[in-house]
PDB file of C-alpha atoms in Angstrom:
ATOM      1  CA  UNK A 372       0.000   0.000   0.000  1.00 69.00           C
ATOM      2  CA  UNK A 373       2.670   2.378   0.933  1.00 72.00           C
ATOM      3  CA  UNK A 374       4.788   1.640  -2.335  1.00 80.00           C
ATOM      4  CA  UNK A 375       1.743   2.414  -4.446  1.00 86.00           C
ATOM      5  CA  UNK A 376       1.192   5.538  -2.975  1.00 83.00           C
ATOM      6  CA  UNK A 377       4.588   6.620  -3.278  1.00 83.00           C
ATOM      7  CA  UNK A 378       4.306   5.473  -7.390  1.00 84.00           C
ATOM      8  CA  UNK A 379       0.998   7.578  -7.317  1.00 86.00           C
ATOM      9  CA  UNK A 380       2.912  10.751  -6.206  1.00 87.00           C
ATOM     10  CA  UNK A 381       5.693   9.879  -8.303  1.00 84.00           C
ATOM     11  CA  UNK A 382       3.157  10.207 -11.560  1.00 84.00           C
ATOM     12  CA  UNK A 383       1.699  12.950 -10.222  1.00 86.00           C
ATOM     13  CA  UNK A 384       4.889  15.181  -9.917  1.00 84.00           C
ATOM     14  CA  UNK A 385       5.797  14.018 -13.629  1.00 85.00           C
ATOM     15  CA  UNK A 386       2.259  14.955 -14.518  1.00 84.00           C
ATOM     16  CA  UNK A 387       2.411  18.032 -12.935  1.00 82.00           C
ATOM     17  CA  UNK A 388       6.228  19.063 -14.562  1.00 79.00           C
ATOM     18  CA  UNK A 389       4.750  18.048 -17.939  1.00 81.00           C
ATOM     19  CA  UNK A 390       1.761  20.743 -17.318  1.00 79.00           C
ATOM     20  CA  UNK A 391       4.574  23.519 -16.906  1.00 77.00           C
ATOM     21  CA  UNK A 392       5.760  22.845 -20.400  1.00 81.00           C
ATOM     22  CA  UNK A 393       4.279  24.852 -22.877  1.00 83.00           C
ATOM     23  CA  UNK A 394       1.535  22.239 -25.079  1.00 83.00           C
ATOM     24  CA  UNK A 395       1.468  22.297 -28.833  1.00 86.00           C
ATOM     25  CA  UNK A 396      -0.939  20.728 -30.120  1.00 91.00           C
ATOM     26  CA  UNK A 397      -1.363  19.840 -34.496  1.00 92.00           C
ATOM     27  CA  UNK A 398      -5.141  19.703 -36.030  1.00 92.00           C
ATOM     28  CA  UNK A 399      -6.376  18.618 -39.341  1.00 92.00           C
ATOM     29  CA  UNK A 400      -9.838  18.859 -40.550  1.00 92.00           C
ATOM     30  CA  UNK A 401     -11.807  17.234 -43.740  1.00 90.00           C
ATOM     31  CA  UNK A 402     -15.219  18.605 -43.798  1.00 90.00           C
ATOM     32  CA  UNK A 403     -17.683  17.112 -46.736  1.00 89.00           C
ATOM     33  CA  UNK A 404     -20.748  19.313 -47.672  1.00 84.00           C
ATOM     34  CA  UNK A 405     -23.488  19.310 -50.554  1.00 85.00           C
ATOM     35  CA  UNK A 406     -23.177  21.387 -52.847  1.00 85.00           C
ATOM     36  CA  UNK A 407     -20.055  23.321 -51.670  1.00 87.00           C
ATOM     37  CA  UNK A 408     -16.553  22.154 -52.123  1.00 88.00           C
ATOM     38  CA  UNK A 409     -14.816  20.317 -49.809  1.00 88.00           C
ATOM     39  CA  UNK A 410     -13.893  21.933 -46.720  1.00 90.00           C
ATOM     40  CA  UNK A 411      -9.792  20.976 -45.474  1.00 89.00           C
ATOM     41  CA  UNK A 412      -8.465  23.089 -42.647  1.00 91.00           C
ATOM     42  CA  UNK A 413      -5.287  22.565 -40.515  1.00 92.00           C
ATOM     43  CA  UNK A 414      -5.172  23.797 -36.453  1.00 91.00           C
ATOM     44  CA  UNK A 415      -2.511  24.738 -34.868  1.00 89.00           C
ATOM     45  CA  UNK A 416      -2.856  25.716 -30.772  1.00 90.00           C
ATOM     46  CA  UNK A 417      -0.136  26.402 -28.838  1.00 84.00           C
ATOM     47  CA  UNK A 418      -0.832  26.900 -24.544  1.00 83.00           C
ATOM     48  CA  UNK A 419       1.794  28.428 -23.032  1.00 81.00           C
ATOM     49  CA  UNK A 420       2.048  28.113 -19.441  1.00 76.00           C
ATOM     50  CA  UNK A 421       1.670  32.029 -18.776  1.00 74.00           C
ATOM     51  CA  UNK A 422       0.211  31.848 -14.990  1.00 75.00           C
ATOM     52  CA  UNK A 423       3.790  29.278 -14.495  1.00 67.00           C
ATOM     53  CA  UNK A 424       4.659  31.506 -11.192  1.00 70.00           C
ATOM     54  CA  UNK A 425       0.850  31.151  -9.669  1.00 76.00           C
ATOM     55  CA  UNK A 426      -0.172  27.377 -11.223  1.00 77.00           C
ATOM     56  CA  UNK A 427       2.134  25.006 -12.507  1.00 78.00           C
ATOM     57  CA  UNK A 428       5.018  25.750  -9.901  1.00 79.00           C
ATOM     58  CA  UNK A 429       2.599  25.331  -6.872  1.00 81.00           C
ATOM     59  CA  UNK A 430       1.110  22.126  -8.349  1.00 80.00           C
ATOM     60  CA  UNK A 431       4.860  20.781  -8.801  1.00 82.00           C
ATOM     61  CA  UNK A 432       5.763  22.015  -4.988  1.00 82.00           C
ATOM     62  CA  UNK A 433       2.403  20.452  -3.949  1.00 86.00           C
ATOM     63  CA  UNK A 434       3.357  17.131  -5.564  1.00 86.00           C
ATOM     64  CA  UNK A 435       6.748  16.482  -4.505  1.00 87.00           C
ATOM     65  CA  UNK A 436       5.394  17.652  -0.880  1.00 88.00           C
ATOM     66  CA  UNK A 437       2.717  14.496  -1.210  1.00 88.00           C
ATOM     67  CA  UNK A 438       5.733  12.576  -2.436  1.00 87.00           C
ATOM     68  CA  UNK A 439       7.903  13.131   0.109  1.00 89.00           C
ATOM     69  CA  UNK A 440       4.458  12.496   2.617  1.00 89.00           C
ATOM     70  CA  UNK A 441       4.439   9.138   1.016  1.00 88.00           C
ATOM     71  CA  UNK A 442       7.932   8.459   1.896  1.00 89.00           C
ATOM     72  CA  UNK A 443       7.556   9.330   5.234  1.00 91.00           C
ATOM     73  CA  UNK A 444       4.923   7.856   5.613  1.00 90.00           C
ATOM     74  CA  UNK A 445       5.990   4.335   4.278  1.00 89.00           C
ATOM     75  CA  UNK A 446       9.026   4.760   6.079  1.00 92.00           C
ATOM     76  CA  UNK A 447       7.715   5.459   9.535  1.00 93.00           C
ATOM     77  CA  UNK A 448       5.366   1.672   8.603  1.00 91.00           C
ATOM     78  CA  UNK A 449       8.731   0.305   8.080  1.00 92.00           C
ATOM     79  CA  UNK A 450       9.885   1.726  11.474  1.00 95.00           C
ATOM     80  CA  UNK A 451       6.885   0.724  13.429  1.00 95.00           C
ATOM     81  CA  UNK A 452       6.837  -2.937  11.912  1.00 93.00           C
ATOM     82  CA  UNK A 453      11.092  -3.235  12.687  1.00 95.00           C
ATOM     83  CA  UNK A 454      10.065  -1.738  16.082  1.00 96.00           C
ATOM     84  CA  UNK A 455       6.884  -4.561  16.619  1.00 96.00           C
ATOM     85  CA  UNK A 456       8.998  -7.070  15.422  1.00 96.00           C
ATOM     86  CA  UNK A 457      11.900  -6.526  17.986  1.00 97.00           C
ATOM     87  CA  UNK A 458       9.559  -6.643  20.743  1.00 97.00           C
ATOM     88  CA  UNK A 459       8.264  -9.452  19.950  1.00 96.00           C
ATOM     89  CA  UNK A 460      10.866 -11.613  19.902  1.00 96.00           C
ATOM     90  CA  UNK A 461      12.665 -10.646  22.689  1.00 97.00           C
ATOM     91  CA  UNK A 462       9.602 -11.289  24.863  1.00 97.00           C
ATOM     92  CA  UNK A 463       9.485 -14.995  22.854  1.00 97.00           C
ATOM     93  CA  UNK A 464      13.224 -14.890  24.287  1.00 97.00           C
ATOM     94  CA  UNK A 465      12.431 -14.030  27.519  1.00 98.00           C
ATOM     95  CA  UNK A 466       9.496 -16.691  27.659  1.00 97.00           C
ATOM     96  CA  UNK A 467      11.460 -19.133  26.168  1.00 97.00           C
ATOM     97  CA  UNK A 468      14.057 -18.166  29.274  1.00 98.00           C
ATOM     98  CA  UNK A 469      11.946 -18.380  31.678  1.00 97.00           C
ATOM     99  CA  UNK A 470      10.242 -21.650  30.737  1.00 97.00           C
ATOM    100  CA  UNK A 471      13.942 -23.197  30.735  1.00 98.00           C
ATOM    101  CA  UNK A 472      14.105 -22.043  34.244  1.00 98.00           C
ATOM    102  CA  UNK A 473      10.902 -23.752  35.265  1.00 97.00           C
ATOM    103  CA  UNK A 474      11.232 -26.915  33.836  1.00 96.00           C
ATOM    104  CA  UNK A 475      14.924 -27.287  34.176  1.00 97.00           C
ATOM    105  CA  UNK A 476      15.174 -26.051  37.869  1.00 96.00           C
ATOM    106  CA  UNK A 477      12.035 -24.141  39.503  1.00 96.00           C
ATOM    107  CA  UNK A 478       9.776 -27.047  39.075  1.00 97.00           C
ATOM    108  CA  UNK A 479      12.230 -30.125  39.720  1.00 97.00           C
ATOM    109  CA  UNK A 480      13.255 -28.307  43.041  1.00 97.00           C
ATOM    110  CA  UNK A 481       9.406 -27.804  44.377  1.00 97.00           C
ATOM    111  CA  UNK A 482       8.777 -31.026  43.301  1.00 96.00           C
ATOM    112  CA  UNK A 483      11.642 -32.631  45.382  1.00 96.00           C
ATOM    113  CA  UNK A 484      10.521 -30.108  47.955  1.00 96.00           C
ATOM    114  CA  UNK A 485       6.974 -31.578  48.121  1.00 96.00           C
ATOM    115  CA  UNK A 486       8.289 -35.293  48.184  1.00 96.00           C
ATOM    116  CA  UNK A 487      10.386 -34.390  51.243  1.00 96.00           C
ATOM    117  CA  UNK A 488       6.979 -32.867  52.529  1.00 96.00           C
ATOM    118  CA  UNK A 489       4.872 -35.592  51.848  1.00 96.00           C
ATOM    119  CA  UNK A 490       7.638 -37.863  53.489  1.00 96.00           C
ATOM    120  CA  UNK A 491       8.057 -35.563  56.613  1.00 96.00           C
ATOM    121  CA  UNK A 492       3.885 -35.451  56.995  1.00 95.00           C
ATOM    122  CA  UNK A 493       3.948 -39.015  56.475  1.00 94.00           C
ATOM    123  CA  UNK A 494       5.774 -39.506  59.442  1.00 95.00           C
ATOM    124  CA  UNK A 495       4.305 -36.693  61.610  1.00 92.00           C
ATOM    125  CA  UNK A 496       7.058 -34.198  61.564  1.00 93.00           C
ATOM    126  CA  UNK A 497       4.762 -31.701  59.394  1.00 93.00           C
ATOM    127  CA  UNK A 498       1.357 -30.090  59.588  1.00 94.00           C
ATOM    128  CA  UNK A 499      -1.061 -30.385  56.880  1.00 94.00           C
ATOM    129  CA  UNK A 500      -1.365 -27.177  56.179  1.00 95.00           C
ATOM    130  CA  UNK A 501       2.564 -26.694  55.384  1.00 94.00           C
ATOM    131  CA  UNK A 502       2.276 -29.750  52.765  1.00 95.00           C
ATOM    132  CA  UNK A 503      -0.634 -27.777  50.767  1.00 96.00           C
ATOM    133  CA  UNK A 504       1.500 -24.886  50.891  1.00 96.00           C
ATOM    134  CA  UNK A 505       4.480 -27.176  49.402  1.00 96.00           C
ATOM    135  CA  UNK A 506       1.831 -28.483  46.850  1.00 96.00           C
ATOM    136  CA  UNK A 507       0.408 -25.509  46.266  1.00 97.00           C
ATOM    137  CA  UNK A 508       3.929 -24.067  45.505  1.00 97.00           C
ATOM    138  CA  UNK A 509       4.251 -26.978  42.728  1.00 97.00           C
ATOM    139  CA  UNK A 510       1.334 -25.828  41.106  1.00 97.00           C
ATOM    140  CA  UNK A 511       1.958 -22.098  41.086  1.00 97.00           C
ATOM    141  CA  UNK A 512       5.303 -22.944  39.312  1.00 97.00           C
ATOM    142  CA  UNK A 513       3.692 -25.451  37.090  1.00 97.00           C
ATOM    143  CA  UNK A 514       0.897 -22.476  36.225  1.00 98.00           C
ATOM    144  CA  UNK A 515       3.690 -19.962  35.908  1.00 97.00           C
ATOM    145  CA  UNK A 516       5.883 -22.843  33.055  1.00 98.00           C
ATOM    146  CA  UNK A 517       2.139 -23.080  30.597  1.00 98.00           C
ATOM    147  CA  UNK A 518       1.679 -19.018  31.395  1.00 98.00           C
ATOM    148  CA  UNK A 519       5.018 -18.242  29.950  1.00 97.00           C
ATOM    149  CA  UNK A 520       4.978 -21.325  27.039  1.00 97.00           C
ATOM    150  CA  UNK A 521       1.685 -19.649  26.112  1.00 97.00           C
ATOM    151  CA  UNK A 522       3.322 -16.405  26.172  1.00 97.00           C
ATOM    152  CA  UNK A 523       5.786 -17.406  23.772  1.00 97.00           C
ATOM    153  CA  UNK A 524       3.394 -19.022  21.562  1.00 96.00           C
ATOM    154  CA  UNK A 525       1.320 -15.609  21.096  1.00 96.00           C
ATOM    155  CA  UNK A 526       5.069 -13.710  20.549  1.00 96.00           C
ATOM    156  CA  UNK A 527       5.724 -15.995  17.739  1.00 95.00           C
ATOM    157  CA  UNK A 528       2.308 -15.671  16.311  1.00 94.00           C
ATOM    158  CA  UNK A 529       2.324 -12.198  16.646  1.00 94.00           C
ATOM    159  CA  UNK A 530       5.968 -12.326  14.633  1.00 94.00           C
ATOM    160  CA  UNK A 531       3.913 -14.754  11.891  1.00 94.00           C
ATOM    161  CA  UNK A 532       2.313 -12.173   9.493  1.00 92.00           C
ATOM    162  CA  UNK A 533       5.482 -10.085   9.857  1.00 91.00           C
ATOM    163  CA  UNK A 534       8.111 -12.405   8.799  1.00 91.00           C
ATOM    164  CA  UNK A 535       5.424 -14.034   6.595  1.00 87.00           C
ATOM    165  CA  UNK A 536       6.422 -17.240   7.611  1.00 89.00           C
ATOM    166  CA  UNK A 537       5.446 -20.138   9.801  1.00 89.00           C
ATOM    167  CA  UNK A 538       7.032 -19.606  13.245  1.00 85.00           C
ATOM    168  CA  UNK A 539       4.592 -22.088  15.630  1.00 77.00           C
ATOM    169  CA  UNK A 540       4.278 -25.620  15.167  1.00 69.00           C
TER     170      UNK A 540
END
């Protein structure tokens, strides 16, 4: 979209710089009537471009103005999308980080944590209530490993239609 409306400008400024050029233009007439001879007749018309100052020079400064509007324009998109892009994929790094952590060492340690819990309640050296805090601590981590694997699944889809590839599986 932002290429074609730079190309529109484009044709309009070369439209416009044509206009300032004075326009010649060549006629020729056959004209067949009854009883009269046959009419031929050549035109000539010349326009020259006599209000150039007031008209032609303000429609060529008002076209490059919309071309170089087109430019910005298409290069603040470019900006924005480079920016959008960025963010999203360091927060699919940071996910991706973070769910490392959890499975690889937040999780295993509750877990171990909970066994040694359940083996100390077992035996009556812990209250109830501290082993559902223990298993309670399990499943917070557990909820906090899908929160950011579903985090970095949205990142990547959100990356998708910029790269215009296929980033999820």
């Amino acid at each position: 979209r932002g290429q074609r409306q730079i190309e529109r400008s484009q044709y309009a400024l070369a439209l416009a710089r044509k206009d300032a050029y004075p326009d010649l233009d060549v006629g020729y007439m056959y004209q067949q009537r009854p009883l009269i001879p046959d009419m031929h007749g050549f035109t000539f018309t010349l326009s020259i471009p006599v209000f150039y100052k007031s008209k032609q020079k303000e429609a060529i400064r008002e076209a490059g103005e919309e071309q170089a509007a087109a430019e910005r324009e298409r290069d603040s998109r470019q900006a924005d999308l480079s920016f959008e892009l960025k963010q999203q994929y360091l927060a699919a790094k940071a996910s991706e980080e973070l769910m490392r952590l959890y499975s690889q060492a937040i999780v295993p340690q509750s877990s171990l944590a909970l066994e040694s819990a359940m083996a100390a309640y077992q035996v009556g050296n812990l209250d109830f209530l501290s082993l559902m805090g223990n298993f309670t601590t399990v499943l917070d981590y557990q909820v906090g490993y899908y929160r950011e694997l579903a985090n970095y699944q949205i990142a990547l889809a959100r990356m998708e239609p910029m790269v215009g590839t296929e980033l999820t599986k």
